[in-house]
Coordinates of C-alpha atoms and ligand atoms in Angstrom, one line a residue:
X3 CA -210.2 49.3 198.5
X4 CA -210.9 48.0 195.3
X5 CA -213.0 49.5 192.0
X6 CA -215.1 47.1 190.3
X7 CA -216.9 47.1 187.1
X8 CA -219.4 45.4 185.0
X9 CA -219.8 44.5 181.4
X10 CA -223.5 43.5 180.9
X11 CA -224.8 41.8 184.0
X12 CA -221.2 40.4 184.8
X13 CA -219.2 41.8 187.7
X14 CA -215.5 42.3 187.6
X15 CA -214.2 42.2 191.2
X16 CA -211.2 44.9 189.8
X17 CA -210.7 46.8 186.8
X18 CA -207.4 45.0 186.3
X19 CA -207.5 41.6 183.7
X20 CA -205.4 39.9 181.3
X21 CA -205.3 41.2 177.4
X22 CA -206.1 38.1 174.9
X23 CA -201.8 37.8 174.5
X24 CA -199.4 36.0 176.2
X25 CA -199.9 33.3 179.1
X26 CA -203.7 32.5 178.0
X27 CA -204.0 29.5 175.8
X28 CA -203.3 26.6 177.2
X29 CA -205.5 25.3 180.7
X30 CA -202.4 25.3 183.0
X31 CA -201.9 29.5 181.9
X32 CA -205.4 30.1 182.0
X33 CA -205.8 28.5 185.5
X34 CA -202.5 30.6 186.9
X35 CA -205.2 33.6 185.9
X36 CA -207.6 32.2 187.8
X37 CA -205.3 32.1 191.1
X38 CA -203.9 35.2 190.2
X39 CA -205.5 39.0 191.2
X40 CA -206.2 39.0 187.7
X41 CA -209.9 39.9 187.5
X42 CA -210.9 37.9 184.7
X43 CA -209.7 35.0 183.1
X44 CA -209.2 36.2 179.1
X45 CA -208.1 33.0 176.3
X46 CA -206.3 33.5 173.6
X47 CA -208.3 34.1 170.6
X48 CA -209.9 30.9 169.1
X49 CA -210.8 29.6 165.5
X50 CA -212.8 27.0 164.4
X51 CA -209.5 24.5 164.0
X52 CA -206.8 24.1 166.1
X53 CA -203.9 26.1 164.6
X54 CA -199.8 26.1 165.2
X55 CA -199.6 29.6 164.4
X56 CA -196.7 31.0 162.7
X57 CA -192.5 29.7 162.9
X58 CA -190.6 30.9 165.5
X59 CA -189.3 32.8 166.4
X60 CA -192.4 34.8 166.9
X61 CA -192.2 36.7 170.4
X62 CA -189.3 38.9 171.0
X63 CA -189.3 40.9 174.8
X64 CA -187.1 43.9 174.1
X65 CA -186.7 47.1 177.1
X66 CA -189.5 49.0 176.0
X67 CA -191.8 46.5 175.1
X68 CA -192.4 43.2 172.3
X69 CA -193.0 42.4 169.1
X70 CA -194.9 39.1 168.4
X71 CA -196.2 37.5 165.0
X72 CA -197.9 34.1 166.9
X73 CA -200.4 34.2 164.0
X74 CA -203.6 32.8 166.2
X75 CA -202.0 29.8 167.7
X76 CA -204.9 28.0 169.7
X77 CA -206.4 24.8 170.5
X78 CA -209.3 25.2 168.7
X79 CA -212.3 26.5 170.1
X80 CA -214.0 23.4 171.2
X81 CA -211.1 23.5 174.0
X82 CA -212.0 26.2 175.5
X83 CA -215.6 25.3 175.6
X84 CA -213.8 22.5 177.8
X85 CA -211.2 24.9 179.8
X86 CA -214.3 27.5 180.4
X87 CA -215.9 24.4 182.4
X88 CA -212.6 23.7 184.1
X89 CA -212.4 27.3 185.1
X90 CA -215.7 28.4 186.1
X91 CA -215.8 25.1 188.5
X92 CA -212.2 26.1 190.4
X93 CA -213.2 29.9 190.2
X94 CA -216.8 30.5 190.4
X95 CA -216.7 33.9 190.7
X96 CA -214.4 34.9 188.4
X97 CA -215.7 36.2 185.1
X98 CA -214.4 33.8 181.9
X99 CA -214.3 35.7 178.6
X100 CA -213.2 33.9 175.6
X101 CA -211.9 35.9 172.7
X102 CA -213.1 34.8 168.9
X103 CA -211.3 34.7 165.9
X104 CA -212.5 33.5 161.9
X105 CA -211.2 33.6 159.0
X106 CA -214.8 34.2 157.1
X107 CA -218.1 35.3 158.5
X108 CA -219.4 32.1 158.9
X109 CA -216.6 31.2 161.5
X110 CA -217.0 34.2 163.2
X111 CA -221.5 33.1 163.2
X112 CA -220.1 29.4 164.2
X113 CA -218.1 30.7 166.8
X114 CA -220.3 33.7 168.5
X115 CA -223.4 31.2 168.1
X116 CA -221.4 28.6 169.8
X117 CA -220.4 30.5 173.1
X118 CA -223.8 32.2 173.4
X119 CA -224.7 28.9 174.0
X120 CA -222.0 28.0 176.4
X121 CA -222.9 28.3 180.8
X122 CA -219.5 28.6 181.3
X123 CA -218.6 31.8 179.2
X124 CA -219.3 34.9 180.2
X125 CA -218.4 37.6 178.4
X126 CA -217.3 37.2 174.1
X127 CA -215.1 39.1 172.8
X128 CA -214.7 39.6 168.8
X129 CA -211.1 39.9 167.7
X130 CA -211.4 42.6 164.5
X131 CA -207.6 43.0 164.8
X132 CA -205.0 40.4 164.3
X133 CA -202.0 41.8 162.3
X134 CA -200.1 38.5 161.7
X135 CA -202.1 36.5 159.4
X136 CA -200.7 36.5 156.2
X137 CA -203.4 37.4 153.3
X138 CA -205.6 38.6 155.6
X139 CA -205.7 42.1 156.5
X140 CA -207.0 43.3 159.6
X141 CA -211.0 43.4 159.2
X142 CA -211.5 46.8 160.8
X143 CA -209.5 48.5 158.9
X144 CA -212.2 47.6 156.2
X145 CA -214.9 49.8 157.5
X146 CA -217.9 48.5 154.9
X147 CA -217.0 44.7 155.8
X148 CA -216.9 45.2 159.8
X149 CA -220.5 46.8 159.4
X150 CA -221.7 43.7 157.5
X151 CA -219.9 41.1 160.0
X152 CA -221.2 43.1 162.7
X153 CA -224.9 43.0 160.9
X154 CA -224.4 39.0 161.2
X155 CA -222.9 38.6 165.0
X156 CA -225.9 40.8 165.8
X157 CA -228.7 38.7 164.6
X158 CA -227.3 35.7 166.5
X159 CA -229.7 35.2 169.5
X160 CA -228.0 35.6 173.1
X161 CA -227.9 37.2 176.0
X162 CA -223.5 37.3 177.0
X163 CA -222.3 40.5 176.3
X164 CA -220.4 40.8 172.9
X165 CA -217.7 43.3 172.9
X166 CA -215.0 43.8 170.3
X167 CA -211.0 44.1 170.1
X168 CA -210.2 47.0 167.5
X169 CA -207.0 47.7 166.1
X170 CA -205.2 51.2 166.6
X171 CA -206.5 53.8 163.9
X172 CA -203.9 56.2 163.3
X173 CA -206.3 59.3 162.2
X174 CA -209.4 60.3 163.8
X175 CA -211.2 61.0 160.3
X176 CA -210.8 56.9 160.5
X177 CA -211.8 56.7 163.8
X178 CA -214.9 58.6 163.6
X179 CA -216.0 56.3 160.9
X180 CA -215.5 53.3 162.6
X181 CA -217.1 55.1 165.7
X182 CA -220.5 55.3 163.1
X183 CA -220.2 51.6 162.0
X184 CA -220.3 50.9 166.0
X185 CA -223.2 52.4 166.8
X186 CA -225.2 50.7 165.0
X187 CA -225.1 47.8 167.0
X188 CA -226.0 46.6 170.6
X189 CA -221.7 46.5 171.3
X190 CA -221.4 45.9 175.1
X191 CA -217.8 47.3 175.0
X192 CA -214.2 47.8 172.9
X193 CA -211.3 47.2 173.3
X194 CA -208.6 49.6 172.3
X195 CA -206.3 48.6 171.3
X196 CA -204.3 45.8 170.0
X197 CA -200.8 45.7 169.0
X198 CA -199.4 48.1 166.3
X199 CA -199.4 45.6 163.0
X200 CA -196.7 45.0 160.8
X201 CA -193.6 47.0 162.7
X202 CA -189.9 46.0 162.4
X203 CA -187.7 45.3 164.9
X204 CA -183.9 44.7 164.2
X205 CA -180.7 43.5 166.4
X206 CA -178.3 45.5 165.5
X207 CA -175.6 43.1 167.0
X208 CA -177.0 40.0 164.7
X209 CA -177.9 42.4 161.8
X210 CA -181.6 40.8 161.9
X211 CA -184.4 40.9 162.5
X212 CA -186.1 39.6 165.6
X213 CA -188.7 37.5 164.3
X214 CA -189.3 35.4 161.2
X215 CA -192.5 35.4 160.3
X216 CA -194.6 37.6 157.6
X217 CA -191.4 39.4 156.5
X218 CA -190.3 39.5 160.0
X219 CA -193.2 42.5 160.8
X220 CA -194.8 41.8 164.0
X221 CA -197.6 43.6 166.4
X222 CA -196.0 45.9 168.7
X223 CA -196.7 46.2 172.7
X224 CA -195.3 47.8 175.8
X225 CA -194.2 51.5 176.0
X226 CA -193.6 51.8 172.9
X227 CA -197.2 51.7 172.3
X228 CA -199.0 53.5 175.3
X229 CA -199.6 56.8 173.4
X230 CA -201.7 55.2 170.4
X231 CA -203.5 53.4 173.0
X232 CA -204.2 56.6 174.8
X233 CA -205.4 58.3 171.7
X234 CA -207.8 55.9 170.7
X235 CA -209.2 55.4 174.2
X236 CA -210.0 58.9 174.6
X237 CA -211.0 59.4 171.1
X238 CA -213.8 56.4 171.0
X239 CA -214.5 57.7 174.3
X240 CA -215.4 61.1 173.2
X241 CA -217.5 59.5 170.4
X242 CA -219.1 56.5 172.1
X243 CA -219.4 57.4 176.0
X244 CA -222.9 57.1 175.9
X245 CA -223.7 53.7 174.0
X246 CA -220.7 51.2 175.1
X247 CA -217.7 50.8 177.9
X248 CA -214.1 51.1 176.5
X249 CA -211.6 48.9 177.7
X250 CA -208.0 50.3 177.6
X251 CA -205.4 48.2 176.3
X252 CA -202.1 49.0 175.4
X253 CA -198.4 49.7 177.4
X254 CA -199.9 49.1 180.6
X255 CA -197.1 48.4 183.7
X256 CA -198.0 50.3 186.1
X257 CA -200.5 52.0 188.2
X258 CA -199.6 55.3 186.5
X259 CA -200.3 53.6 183.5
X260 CA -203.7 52.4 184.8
X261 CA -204.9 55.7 186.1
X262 CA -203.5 57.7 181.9
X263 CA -206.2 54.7 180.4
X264 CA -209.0 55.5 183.2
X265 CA -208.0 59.4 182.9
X266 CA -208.9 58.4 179.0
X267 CA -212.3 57.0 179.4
X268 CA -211.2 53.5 179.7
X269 CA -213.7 51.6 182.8
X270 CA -211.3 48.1 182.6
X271 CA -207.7 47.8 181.6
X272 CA -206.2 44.7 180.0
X273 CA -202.8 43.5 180.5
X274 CA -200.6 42.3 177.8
X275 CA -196.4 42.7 177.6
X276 CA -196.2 42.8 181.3
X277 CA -198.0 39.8 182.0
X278 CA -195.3 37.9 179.0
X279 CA -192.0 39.7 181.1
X280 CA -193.0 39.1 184.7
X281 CA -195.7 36.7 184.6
X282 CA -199.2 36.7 186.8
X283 CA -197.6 38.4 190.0
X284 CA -197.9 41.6 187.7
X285 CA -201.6 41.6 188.6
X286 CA -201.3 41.8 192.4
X287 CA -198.2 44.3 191.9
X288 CA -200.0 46.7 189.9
X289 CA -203.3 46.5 192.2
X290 CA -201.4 47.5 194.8
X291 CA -199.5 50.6 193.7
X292 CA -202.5 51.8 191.9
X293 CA -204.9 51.3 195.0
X294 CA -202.1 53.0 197.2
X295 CA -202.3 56.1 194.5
X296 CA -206.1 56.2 194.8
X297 CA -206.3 56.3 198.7
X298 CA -203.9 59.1 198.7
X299 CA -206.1 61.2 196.4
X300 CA -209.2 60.3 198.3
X301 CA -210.8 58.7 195.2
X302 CA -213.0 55.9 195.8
X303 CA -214.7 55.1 192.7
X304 CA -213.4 54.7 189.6
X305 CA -216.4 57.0 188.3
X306 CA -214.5 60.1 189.8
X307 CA -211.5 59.5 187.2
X308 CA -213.0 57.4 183.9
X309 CA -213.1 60.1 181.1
X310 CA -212.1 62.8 183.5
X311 CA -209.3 64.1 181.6
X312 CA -208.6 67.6 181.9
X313 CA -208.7 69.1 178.3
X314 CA -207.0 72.3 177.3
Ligands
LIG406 C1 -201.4 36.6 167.2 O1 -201.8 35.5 167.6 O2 -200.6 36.7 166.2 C2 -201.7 37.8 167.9 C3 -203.2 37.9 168.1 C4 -203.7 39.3 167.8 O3 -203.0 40.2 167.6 O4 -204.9 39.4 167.7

């Protein structure tokens, strides 16, 4: 048994896929997706440039998660115009969703316009959340300039669905807004949610921190960060059901974990820390538990659980 989902007219074989985070920017990572039970292959958000990113050290694995500051290290997006045809020849039937990244709207118009046009792209999704470029804060926080970026990726003709990856609000008076800013707009799905900006984590053995850059603050993942994802999942759930699919992202390791996002109102889930500790097999490992979970509850669609939650 398997569930399966769609975004748009493109079919996911499993609910299960890679976050835009570790193992998915160069073609030799992207292509151990494509072998893997991973049932997408997601690349690392791209710019207009190439860009090194930030100094290491800039991803730390600690036990109950990781803290990165990469700073949108990519090969520019050109690349993965190229990559997407290397993929979608060696798996056909695999959906290939690129994630975009800009530094001004006009990169962001460049960029969307750019893979609307592109056969071998599937699915685009708009990263509104980066925490680890320094000088620029993360654009949906800013409610009044996602609404007029959003006003401009809109206009750009195209038929891939456009979905976007949000950050984690902390306060539903914030997420409510943000929830009317969204509407507005044909958005195929979100994403919720990527790491927590700007957290500190310090060795106490080495008296330092773990990474250098941007004051040695860094976007958190893992367990630590499976209850904010939680909450924002079910909160943009209860506000946007209707108009646009949510994606859960955030502390995902197991099938427990899985079924808490689906439970949420998440209809995909995207894995991020896991896939950095153990690497693609994660895909197949957490298929199976969760699968094994499902047929002992007789469900058999993940319609039966997404958003079922059962509120006090
Ligand atoms: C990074 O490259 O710094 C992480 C990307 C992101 O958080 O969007």
């Amino acid at each position: 048994m398997t569930f399966t989902a769609q975004i748009g007219n493109v079919v996911f074989q499993d609910i299960i896929y890679n976050s835009s985070g570790p193992r998915c920017t160069t073609l030799e990572e992207l292509r151990a997706l494509g072998e893997s039970e991973s049932s997408a292959i997601m690349m690392k958000s791209c710019s207009p440039e190439p860009r090194d990113g930030n100094p290491e050290p800039r991803y730390k694995e600690v036990e109950l998660g990781s803290i990165n500051s990469i700073g949108l290290a990519n090969h520019g997006y050109k690349k993965y115009i190229e990559y997407a045809a290397e993929l979608k020849e060696q798996f056909p039937e695999k959906p290939v969703v690129v994630s975009i990244v800009g530094f001004c709207p006009e990169d962001f118009v460049n960029l969307v316009t750019a893979f609307q046009n592109e056969p071998n792209v599937d699915v685009l999704e708009v990263n509104l959340s980066c925490p680890n470029v320094v000088g620029k804060p993360q654009i949906a926080y800013d409610f009044e300039t996602s609404d007029e970026l959003l006003a401009k990726i809109f206009q750009i003709p195209g038929d891939k669905p456009i979905g976007l990856k949000l950050p984690p609000y902390f306060d539903p008076v914030h997420t409510a807004m943000m929830a009317e800013v969204l509407k507005k707009y044909p958005i195929s799905f979100i994403t919720c949610i990527n790491s927590v900006g700007n957290t500190l984590i310090i060795d106490p053995e080495a008296e330092a921190p773990l990474i250098a850059p941007k004051w040695w603050l860094g976007g958190l993942g893992g367990d630590y960060v499976k209850p904010v994802a939680l909450a924002n999942v079910r909160m943009f759930y209860k506000l946007l059901w209707d108009r646009m699919m949510i994606i859960g992202c955030g502390g995902i390791k197991s099938w427990v974990d899985v079924f808490e996002h689906l439970l949420a109102g998440a209809s995909l889930v995207q894995l991020g820390t896991v896939l950095g500790k153990e690497d693609t097999a994660c895909f197949a490992r957490i298929q199976q538990e969760f699968y094994e979970y499902m047929e002992k509850k007789w469900y058999t669609d993940a319609k039966q659980i997404i958003g079922q939650l059962k509120e006090l």
